[in-house]
PDB file of C-alpha atoms in Angstrom:
ATOM      1  CA  UNK A   1      62.069-152.226-114.259  1.00 55.00           C
ATOM      2  CA  UNK A   2      63.140-155.839-113.734  1.00 58.00           C
ATOM      3  CA  UNK A   3      60.940-158.712-114.901  1.00 55.00           C
ATOM      4  CA  UNK A   4      60.147-159.619-111.295  1.00 54.00           C
ATOM      5  CA  UNK A   5      59.209-156.050-110.386  1.00 54.00           C
ATOM      6  CA  UNK A   6      57.098-155.755-113.529  1.00 57.00           C
ATOM      7  CA  UNK A   7      55.261-158.972-112.731  1.00 60.00           C
ATOM      8  CA  UNK A   8      54.718-157.928-109.115  1.00 61.00           C
ATOM      9  CA  UNK A   9      53.186-154.669-110.335  1.00 88.00           C
ATOM     10  CA  UNK A  10      50.553-156.692-112.197  1.00 93.00           C
ATOM     11  CA  UNK A  11      48.899-157.530-108.892  1.00 96.00           C
ATOM     12  CA  UNK A  12      48.696-153.827-108.082  1.00 96.00           C
ATOM     13  CA  UNK A  13      47.197-153.214-111.523  1.00 96.00           C
ATOM     14  CA  UNK A  14      44.601-155.901-110.861  1.00 97.00           C
ATOM     15  CA  UNK A  15      43.710-154.334-107.517  1.00 97.00           C
ATOM     16  CA  UNK A  16      43.397-150.823-108.943  1.00 97.00           C
ATOM     17  CA  UNK A  17      41.370-151.966-111.944  1.00 98.00           C
ATOM     18  CA  UNK A  18      39.058-154.044-109.743  1.00 98.00           C
ATOM     19  CA  UNK A  19      38.359-151.065-107.506  1.00 97.00           C
ATOM     20  CA  UNK A  20      37.818-148.815-110.526  1.00 98.00           C
ATOM     21  CA  UNK A  21      35.337-151.202-112.148  1.00 98.00           C
ATOM     22  CA  UNK A  22      33.562-151.867-108.830  1.00 98.00           C
ATOM     23  CA  UNK A  23      32.725-148.173-108.667  1.00 97.00           C
ATOM     24  CA  UNK A  24      31.302-148.242-112.208  1.00 97.00           C
ATOM     25  CA  UNK A  25      29.421-151.543-112.330  1.00 97.00           C
ATOM     26  CA  UNK A  26      27.165-152.147-109.345  1.00 97.00           C
ATOM     27  CA  UNK A  27      26.182-155.637-110.457  1.00 97.00           C
ATOM     28  CA  UNK A  28      29.821-156.778-110.282  1.00 97.00           C
ATOM     29  CA  UNK A  29      30.979-154.694-107.313  1.00 97.00           C
ATOM     30  CA  UNK A  30      30.958-157.547-104.803  1.00 97.00           C
ATOM     31  CA  UNK A  31      33.179-159.996-106.733  1.00 97.00           C
ATOM     32  CA  UNK A  32      35.429-157.150-107.859  1.00 98.00           C
ATOM     33  CA  UNK A  33      36.039-156.053-104.266  1.00 97.00           C
ATOM     34  CA  UNK A  34      37.000-159.636-103.483  1.00 97.00           C
ATOM     35  CA  UNK A  35      39.412-159.686-106.431  1.00 97.00           C
ATOM     36  CA  UNK A  36      40.966-156.435-105.181  1.00 97.00           C
ATOM     37  CA  UNK A  37      41.499-157.903-101.713  1.00 97.00           C
ATOM     38  CA  UNK A  38      42.952-161.074-103.188  1.00 97.00           C
ATOM     39  CA  UNK A  39      45.380-159.129-105.373  1.00 97.00           C
ATOM     40  CA  UNK A  40      47.062-157.723-102.275  1.00 94.00           C
ATOM     41  CA  UNK A  41      47.470-161.200-100.809  1.00 96.00           C
ATOM     42  CA  UNK A  42      48.601-162.755-104.079  1.00 97.00           C
ATOM     43  CA  UNK A  43      51.239-160.099-104.717  1.00 96.00           C
ATOM     44  CA  UNK A  44      52.830-160.880-101.359  1.00 96.00           C
ATOM     45  CA  UNK A  45      52.704-164.610-102.068  1.00 97.00           C
ATOM     46  CA  UNK A  46      54.270-164.057-105.484  1.00 97.00           C
ATOM     47  CA  UNK A  47      57.255-162.292-103.924  1.00 96.00           C
ATOM     48  CA  UNK A  48      57.686-164.965-101.260  1.00 97.00           C
ATOM     49  CA  UNK A  49      57.554-167.744-103.835  1.00 97.00           C
ATOM     50  CA  UNK A  50      60.222-165.999-105.901  1.00 96.00           C
ATOM     51  CA  UNK A  51      62.409-165.762-102.805  1.00 97.00           C
ATOM     52  CA  UNK A  52      61.915-169.284-101.415  1.00 97.00           C
ATOM     53  CA  UNK A  53      61.396-171.183-104.708  1.00 98.00           C
ATOM     54  CA  UNK A  54      59.595-174.282-103.407  1.00 97.00           C
ATOM     55  CA  UNK A  55      59.952-177.482-105.376  1.00 97.00           C
ATOM     56  CA  UNK A  56      56.951-179.108-107.031  1.00 96.00           C
ATOM     57  CA  UNK A  57      56.823-181.785-104.333  1.00 96.00           C
ATOM     58  CA  UNK A  58      56.778-179.072-101.672  1.00 97.00           C
ATOM     59  CA  UNK A  59      54.191-176.966-103.493  1.00 98.00           C
ATOM     60  CA  UNK A  60      51.043-178.068-101.572  1.00 97.00           C
ATOM     61  CA  UNK A  61      52.687-177.502 -98.188  1.00 97.00           C
ATOM     62  CA  UNK A  62      54.091-174.140 -99.303  1.00 98.00           C
ATOM     63  CA  UNK A  63      50.678-173.009-100.541  1.00 98.00           C
ATOM     64  CA  UNK A  64      48.988-174.052 -97.292  1.00 97.00           C
ATOM     65  CA  UNK A  65      51.488-172.286 -95.068  1.00 97.00           C
ATOM     66  CA  UNK A  66      52.484-169.252 -97.137  1.00 97.00           C
ATOM     67  CA  UNK A  67      49.434-168.482 -99.269  1.00 97.00           C
ATOM     68  CA  UNK A  68      46.187-169.928 -97.970  1.00 96.00           C
ATOM     69  CA  UNK A  69      46.147-167.906 -94.721  1.00 96.00           C
ATOM     70  CA  UNK A  70      46.380-164.674 -96.735  1.00 96.00           C
ATOM     71  CA  UNK A  71      43.730-165.805 -99.211  1.00 97.00           C
ATOM     72  CA  UNK A  72      41.412-166.812 -96.380  1.00 96.00           C
ATOM     73  CA  UNK A  73      41.974-163.455 -94.691  1.00 96.00           C
ATOM     74  CA  UNK A  74      41.051-161.659 -97.924  1.00 97.00           C
ATOM     75  CA  UNK A  75      37.944-163.811 -98.328  1.00 96.00           C
ATOM     76  CA  UNK A  76      36.877-163.071 -94.754  1.00 96.00           C
ATOM     77  CA  UNK A  77      37.366-159.343 -95.329  1.00 96.00           C
ATOM     78  CA  UNK A  78      35.713-158.995 -98.737  1.00 96.00           C
ATOM     79  CA  UNK A  79      33.786-162.186 -99.485  1.00 94.00           C
ATOM     80  CA  UNK A  80      30.068-162.837 -99.260  1.00 94.00           C
ATOM     81  CA  UNK A  81      28.586-164.212 -96.056  1.00 95.00           C
ATOM     82  CA  UNK A  82      28.248-167.614 -97.715  1.00 94.00           C
ATOM     83  CA  UNK A  83      31.894-167.606 -98.742  1.00 94.00           C
ATOM     84  CA  UNK A  84      33.042-166.512 -95.281  1.00 94.00           C
ATOM     85  CA  UNK A  85      31.117-169.339 -93.650  1.00 95.00           C
ATOM     86  CA  UNK A  86      32.513-171.888 -96.114  1.00 94.00           C
ATOM     87  CA  UNK A  87      36.065-170.620 -95.608  1.00 94.00           C
ATOM     88  CA  UNK A  88      35.736-170.925 -91.828  1.00 93.00           C
ATOM     89  CA  UNK A  89      34.490-174.482 -92.219  1.00 93.00           C
ATOM     90  CA  UNK A  90      37.467-175.394 -94.388  1.00 90.00           C
ATOM     91  CA  UNK A  91      39.877-173.723 -91.984  1.00 86.00           C
ATOM     92  CA  UNK A  92      38.605-175.738 -89.016  1.00 87.00           C
ATOM     93  CA  UNK A  93      37.661-179.036 -90.639  1.00 85.00           C
ATOM     94  CA  UNK A  94      39.246-179.283 -94.089  1.00 80.00           C
ATOM     95  CA  UNK A  95      42.372-181.144 -95.194  1.00 92.00           C
ATOM     96  CA  UNK A  96      43.956-178.083 -96.764  1.00 95.00           C
ATOM     97  CA  UNK A  97      46.892-179.848 -98.410  1.00 95.00           C
ATOM     98  CA  UNK A  98      44.497-182.372 -99.947  1.00 96.00           C
ATOM     99  CA  UNK A  99      42.404-179.510-101.327  1.00 96.00           C
ATOM    100  CA  UNK A 100      45.480-177.986-102.973  1.00 96.00           C
ATOM    101  CA  UNK A 101      46.728-181.335-104.292  1.00 96.00           C
ATOM    102  CA  UNK A 102      43.317-182.076-105.824  1.00 96.00           C
ATOM    103  CA  UNK A 103      43.257-178.737-107.640  1.00 95.00           C
ATOM    104  CA  UNK A 104      46.808-179.234-108.919  1.00 94.00           C
ATOM    105  CA  UNK A 105      45.792-182.672-110.209  1.00 92.00           C
ATOM    106  CA  UNK A 106      42.736-181.258-111.957  1.00 90.00           C
ATOM    107  CA  UNK A 107      40.279-183.283-109.873  1.00 92.00           C
ATOM    108  CA  UNK A 108      36.643-182.271-109.491  1.00 90.00           C
ATOM    109  CA  UNK A 109      36.050-180.071-106.431  1.00 93.00           C
ATOM    110  CA  UNK A 110      33.236-178.041-104.970  1.00 93.00           C
ATOM    111  CA  UNK A 111      33.189-174.293-105.533  1.00 94.00           C
ATOM    112  CA  UNK A 112      34.780-173.344-102.211  1.00 94.00           C
ATOM    113  CA  UNK A 113      37.695-175.747-102.549  1.00 95.00           C
ATOM    114  CA  UNK A 114      38.291-174.659-106.141  1.00 96.00           C
ATOM    115  CA  UNK A 115      38.272-171.004-105.133  1.00 96.00           C
ATOM    116  CA  UNK A 116      40.680-171.455-102.221  1.00 97.00           C
ATOM    117  CA  UNK A 117      43.120-173.702-104.076  1.00 97.00           C
ATOM    118  CA  UNK A 118      43.137-171.594-107.211  1.00 97.00           C
ATOM    119  CA  UNK A 119      43.458-168.243-105.441  1.00 97.00           C
ATOM    120  CA  UNK A 120      46.280-169.577-103.267  1.00 98.00           C
ATOM    121  CA  UNK A 121      48.209-171.618-105.837  1.00 98.00           C
ATOM    122  CA  UNK A 122      48.013-169.487-108.985  1.00 97.00           C
ATOM    123  CA  UNK A 123      50.354-166.705-107.767  1.00 97.00           C
ATOM    124  CA  UNK A 124      52.975-169.352-106.980  1.00 98.00           C
ATOM    125  CA  UNK A 125      52.667-170.745-110.521  1.00 97.00           C
ATOM    126  CA  UNK A 126      52.924-167.193-111.885  1.00 96.00           C
ATOM    127  CA  UNK A 127      56.083-166.653-109.854  1.00 96.00           C
ATOM    128  CA  UNK A 128      57.722-169.962-110.788  1.00 97.00           C
ATOM    129  CA  UNK A 129      56.773-171.001-114.346  1.00 95.00           C
ATOM    130  CA  UNK A 130      59.115-173.996-114.161  1.00 94.00           C
ATOM    131  CA  UNK A 131      56.629-175.665-111.791  1.00 96.00           C
ATOM    132  CA  UNK A 132      54.199-175.773-114.686  1.00 91.00           C
ATOM    133  CA  UNK A 133      56.280-178.407-116.457  1.00 88.00           C
ATOM    134  CA  UNK A 134      55.116-180.942-113.870  1.00 91.00           C
ATOM    135  CA  UNK A 135      51.494-180.033-114.541  1.00 90.00           C
ATOM    136  CA  UNK A 136      51.787-180.080-118.329  1.00 83.00           C
ATOM    137  CA  UNK A 137      52.951-183.700-118.279  1.00 72.00           C
ATOM    138  CA  UNK A 138      54.447-183.427-121.768  1.00 63.00           C
ATOM    139  CA  UNK A 139      51.102-182.730-123.448  1.00 63.00           C
ATOM    140  CA  UNK A 140      51.215-180.584-126.591  1.00 72.00           C
ATOM    141  CA  UNK A 141      47.941-178.895-127.513  1.00 89.00           C
ATOM    142  CA  UNK A 142      47.649-175.344-128.795  1.00 92.00           C
ATOM    143  CA  UNK A 143      44.384-174.969-126.880  1.00 93.00           C
ATOM    144  CA  UNK A 144      46.217-175.450-123.584  1.00 94.00           C
ATOM    145  CA  UNK A 145      48.799-173.312-121.832  1.00 95.00           C
ATOM    146  CA  UNK A 146      52.296-174.138-123.131  1.00 93.00           C
ATOM    147  CA  UNK A 147      53.687-173.534-119.641  1.00 93.00           C
ATOM    148  CA  UNK A 148      51.390-175.510-117.319  1.00 93.00           C
ATOM    149  CA  UNK A 149      48.816-177.161-119.568  1.00 92.00           C
ATOM    150  CA  UNK A 150      45.956-175.183-118.023  1.00 93.00           C
ATOM    151  CA  UNK A 151      42.765-174.303-119.843  1.00 94.00           C
ATOM    152  CA  UNK A 152      42.322-170.745-121.117  1.00 97.00           C
ATOM    153  CA  UNK A 153      40.355-168.320-118.974  1.00 97.00           C
ATOM    154  CA  UNK A 154      39.769-165.780-121.725  1.00 98.00           C
ATOM    155  CA  UNK A 155      40.954-164.441-125.048  1.00 98.00           C
ATOM    156  CA  UNK A 156      42.590-161.095-125.755  1.00 97.00           C
ATOM    157  CA  UNK A 157      42.699-159.046-128.910  1.00 94.00           C
ATOM    158  CA  UNK A 158      45.980-157.220-128.494  1.00 86.00           C
ATOM    159  CA  UNK A 159      46.680-153.648-129.526  1.00 73.00           C
ATOM    160  CA  UNK A 160      49.643-153.178-131.863  1.00 63.00           C
ATOM    161  CA  UNK A 161      49.505-149.387-131.677  1.00 60.00           C
ATOM    162  CA  UNK A 162      49.455-149.315-135.483  1.00 55.00           C
ATOM    163  CA  UNK A 163      46.213-148.519-137.303  1.00 53.00           C
ATOM    164  CA  UNK A 164      46.952-150.819-140.242  1.00 51.00           C
ATOM    165  CA  UNK A 165      48.239-153.784-138.229  1.00 56.00           C
ATOM    166  CA  UNK A 166      45.976-156.371-136.643  1.00 66.00           C
ATOM    167  CA  UNK A 167      47.076-157.550-133.225  1.00 77.00           C
ATOM    168  CA  UNK A 168      47.376-161.173-132.223  1.00 88.00           C
ATOM    169  CA  UNK A 169      44.642-163.170-130.611  1.00 95.00           C
ATOM    170  CA  UNK A 170      46.027-164.342-127.291  1.00 97.00           C
ATOM    171  CA  UNK A 171      44.697-166.792-124.730  1.00 97.00           C
ATOM    172  CA  UNK A 172      45.357-166.275-121.011  1.00 98.00           C
ATOM    173  CA  UNK A 173      45.799-169.306-118.765  1.00 97.00           C
ATOM    174  CA  UNK A 174      43.332-169.865-115.939  1.00 96.00           C
ATOM    175  CA  UNK A 175      46.041-171.521-113.871  1.00 95.00           C
ATOM    176  CA  UNK A 176      49.263-169.504-114.262  1.00 96.00           C
ATOM    177  CA  UNK A 177      48.126-166.417-116.259  1.00 96.00           C
ATOM    178  CA  UNK A 178      50.586-167.059-119.090  1.00 96.00           C
ATOM    179  CA  UNK A 179      49.506-165.796-122.515  1.00 96.00           C
ATOM    180  CA  UNK A 180      49.998-167.528-125.840  1.00 96.00           C
ATOM    181  CA  UNK A 181      48.952-166.919-129.437  1.00 96.00           C
ATOM    182  CA  UNK A 182      45.947-168.719-130.912  1.00 96.00           C
ATOM    183  CA  UNK A 183      44.369-168.604-134.348  1.00 94.00           C
ATOM    184  CA  UNK A 184      41.580-166.106-134.944  1.00 92.00           C
ATOM    185  CA  UNK A 185      38.119-167.393-135.872  1.00 93.00           C
ATOM    186  CA  UNK A 186      38.907-170.808-134.414  1.00 96.00           C
ATOM    187  CA  UNK A 187      36.996-172.369-131.529  1.00 97.00           C
ATOM    188  CA  UNK A 188      39.235-172.734-128.498  1.00 96.00           C
ATOM    189  CA  UNK A 189      37.345-175.844-127.424  1.00 96.00           C
ATOM    190  CA  UNK A 190      36.898-177.952-130.572  1.00 97.00           C
ATOM    191  CA  UNK A 191      38.937-176.091-133.250  1.00 96.00           C
ATOM    192  CA  UNK A 192      35.892-175.363-135.419  1.00 96.00           C
ATOM    193  CA  UNK A 193      36.767-172.738-138.055  1.00 96.00           C
ATOM    194  CA  UNK A 194      33.478-172.212-139.886  1.00 94.00           C
ATOM    195  CA  UNK A 195      32.592-168.580-139.345  1.00 89.00           C
ATOM    196  CA  UNK A 196      28.869-169.273-139.564  1.00 93.00           C
ATOM    197  CA  UNK A 197      29.144-171.639-136.607  1.00 97.00           C
ATOM    198  CA  UNK A 198      31.112-169.243-134.387  1.00 97.00           C
ATOM    199  CA  UNK A 199      28.591-166.644-133.165  1.00 97.00           C
ATOM    200  CA  UNK A 200      29.667-163.489-131.341  1.00 97.00           C
ATOM    201  CA  UNK A 201      27.498-162.082-128.548  1.00 97.00           C
ATOM    202  CA  UNK A 202      28.122-158.504-127.459  1.00 97.00           C
ATOM    203  CA  UNK A 203      26.625-155.406-125.860  1.00 96.00           C
ATOM    204  CA  UNK A 204      28.411-152.585-127.657  1.00 94.00           C
ATOM    205  CA  UNK A 205      26.661-149.832-125.727  1.00 95.00           C
ATOM    206  CA  UNK A 206      27.486-151.035-122.195  1.00 95.00           C
ATOM    207  CA  UNK A 207      30.520-153.283-122.660  1.00 97.00           C
ATOM    208  CA  UNK A 208      32.199-152.267-125.923  1.00 97.00           C
ATOM    209  CA  UNK A 209      35.519-154.025-125.197  1.00 97.00           C
ATOM    210  CA  UNK A 210      34.000-157.335-124.140  1.00 98.00           C
ATOM    211  CA  UNK A 211      32.285-160.063-126.121  1.00 98.00           C
ATOM    212  CA  UNK A 212      31.398-163.737-126.094  1.00 98.00           C
ATOM    213  CA  UNK A 213      33.077-165.969-128.666  1.00 98.00           C
ATOM    214  CA  UNK A 214      30.873-169.052-128.848  1.00 98.00           C
ATOM    215  CA  UNK A 215      30.694-172.235-130.903  1.00 98.00           C
ATOM    216  CA  UNK A 216      27.533-173.893-132.201  1.00 97.00           C
ATOM    217  CA  UNK A 217      29.361-177.193-132.731  1.00 98.00           C
ATOM    218  CA  UNK A 218      30.598-177.895-129.170  1.00 98.00           C
ATOM    219  CA  UNK A 219      28.470-175.220-127.416  1.00 98.00           C
ATOM    220  CA  UNK A 220      31.469-173.801-125.565  1.00 98.00           C
ATOM    221  CA  UNK A 221      32.403-170.153-125.189  1.00 98.00           C
ATOM    222  CA  UNK A 222      34.868-167.780-123.623  1.00 97.00           C
ATOM    223  CA  UNK A 223      35.020-164.034-123.073  1.00 98.00           C
ATOM    224  CA  UNK A 224      37.256-161.943-125.319  1.00 98.00           C
ATOM    225  CA  UNK A 225      38.759-158.677-124.040  1.00 98.00           C
ATOM    226  CA  UNK A 226      39.575-156.221-126.825  1.00 96.00           C
ATOM    227  CA  UNK A 227      42.549-154.117-125.732  1.00 95.00           C
ATOM    228  CA  UNK A 228      42.178-151.983-128.865  1.00 92.00           C
ATOM    229  CA  UNK A 229      38.899-150.629-127.512  1.00 94.00           C
ATOM    230  CA  UNK A 230      40.004-150.362-123.879  1.00 95.00           C
ATOM    231  CA  UNK A 231      43.803-150.111-123.489  1.00 94.00           C
ATOM    232  CA  UNK A 232      43.461-149.786-119.702  1.00 95.00           C
ATOM    233  CA  UNK A 233      41.748-153.170-119.406  1.00 97.00           C
ATOM    234  CA  UNK A 234      43.275-155.804-117.138  1.00 97.00           C
ATOM    235  CA  UNK A 235      41.802-158.909-118.787  1.00 97.00           C
ATOM    236  CA  UNK A 236      41.496-161.193-115.750  1.00 97.00           C
ATOM    237  CA  UNK A 237      39.651-158.395-113.952  1.00 98.00           C
ATOM    238  CA  UNK A 238      37.591-156.978-116.821  1.00 98.00           C
ATOM    239  CA  UNK A 239      36.305-160.452-117.650  1.00 97.00           C
ATOM    240  CA  UNK A 240      34.305-160.374-114.409  1.00 97.00           C
ATOM    241  CA  UNK A 241      32.335-157.369-115.684  1.00 98.00           C
ATOM    242  CA  UNK A 242      31.145-159.520-118.601  1.00 98.00           C
ATOM    243  CA  UNK A 243      28.544-161.136-116.313  1.00 97.00           C
ATOM    244  CA  UNK A 244      25.583-159.939-118.447  1.00 97.00           C
ATOM    245  CA  UNK A 245      27.186-161.597-121.462  1.00 98.00           C
ATOM    246  CA  UNK A 246      27.750-164.782-119.446  1.00 97.00           C
ATOM    247  CA  UNK A 247      24.039-164.857-118.645  1.00 97.00           C
ATOM    248  CA  UNK A 248      23.084-164.395-122.297  1.00 97.00           C
ATOM    249  CA  UNK A 249      25.473-167.165-123.350  1.00 98.00           C
ATOM    250  CA  UNK A 250      24.117-169.543-120.706  1.00 97.00           C
ATOM    251  CA  UNK A 251      20.537-168.745-121.737  1.00 97.00           C
ATOM    252  CA  UNK A 252      21.429-169.757-125.297  1.00 97.00           C
ATOM    253  CA  UNK A 253      22.885-173.083-124.181  1.00 97.00           C
ATOM    254  CA  UNK A 254      26.603-172.319-124.228  1.00 98.00           C
ATOM    255  CA  UNK A 255      28.996-173.429-121.482  1.00 98.00           C
ATOM    256  CA  UNK A 256      32.013-171.411-120.429  1.00 98.00           C
ATOM    257  CA  UNK A 257      35.313-173.195-121.040  1.00 97.00           C
ATOM    258  CA  UNK A 258      36.607-172.138-117.614  1.00 96.00           C
ATOM    259  CA  UNK A 259      34.779-170.261-114.912  1.00 95.00           C
ATOM    260  CA  UNK A 260      36.790-167.400-113.479  1.00 96.00           C
ATOM    261  CA  UNK A 261      38.278-167.092-110.009  1.00 94.00           C
ATOM    262  CA  UNK A 262      35.036-165.884-108.444  1.00 92.00           C
ATOM    263  CA  UNK A 263      33.042-168.686-110.044  1.00 90.00           C
ATOM    264  CA  UNK A 264      31.355-166.761-112.873  1.00 85.00           C
TER     265      UNK A 264
END
């Protein structure tokens, strides 16, 4: 399988995993069905971006014309009533290129604009990693994506397949889905390394492969997906099922480093 074909298949894996988890976890079924619908749209956009290879300057226009219509269609088909109404408003009244440009620039946006821009732009950044160089702006920080400079969405404990070998801790980018290695037992937000100040919140009975890695120094957290416990996990999808852990973390005063695509 070529690298392009392998990457394209990831969107199918996301769709299948989202549908599988939606059938198992009622509390997350609605956002998971939306993720499944988006995966179809994003896979098509990924292939088109690979074929047309827009420049960074042309990126907002490409996203608006090639990606946003598909994302909006998915949101109308599988989104909540509130999301559908907001999407219609943006379609009729919004400056869509400005919405995309603001997200690319990292500017503050409301939830609807963030959702639309992220869902429409991220598959293009996945398809064309070289575009990320313009976003990274030369910054070097191990807590940020080495490709595009984006913040991590989640952490992954990888599975080596060897009982005596410990897999790497990886971070997955919220912007382009690239993964990179990061030190274990180190806060992703403030670099704290004191084990006593890095609490872990988990529900082993219901969600054995998911946990919260939090920090009592900066009060940030992210979800970790343990592939050793669930090899079939698709981290960007499985992280949505961690909603009960998100609620526990929020109740204890922790703030998620990056909310996921569906705003959780």
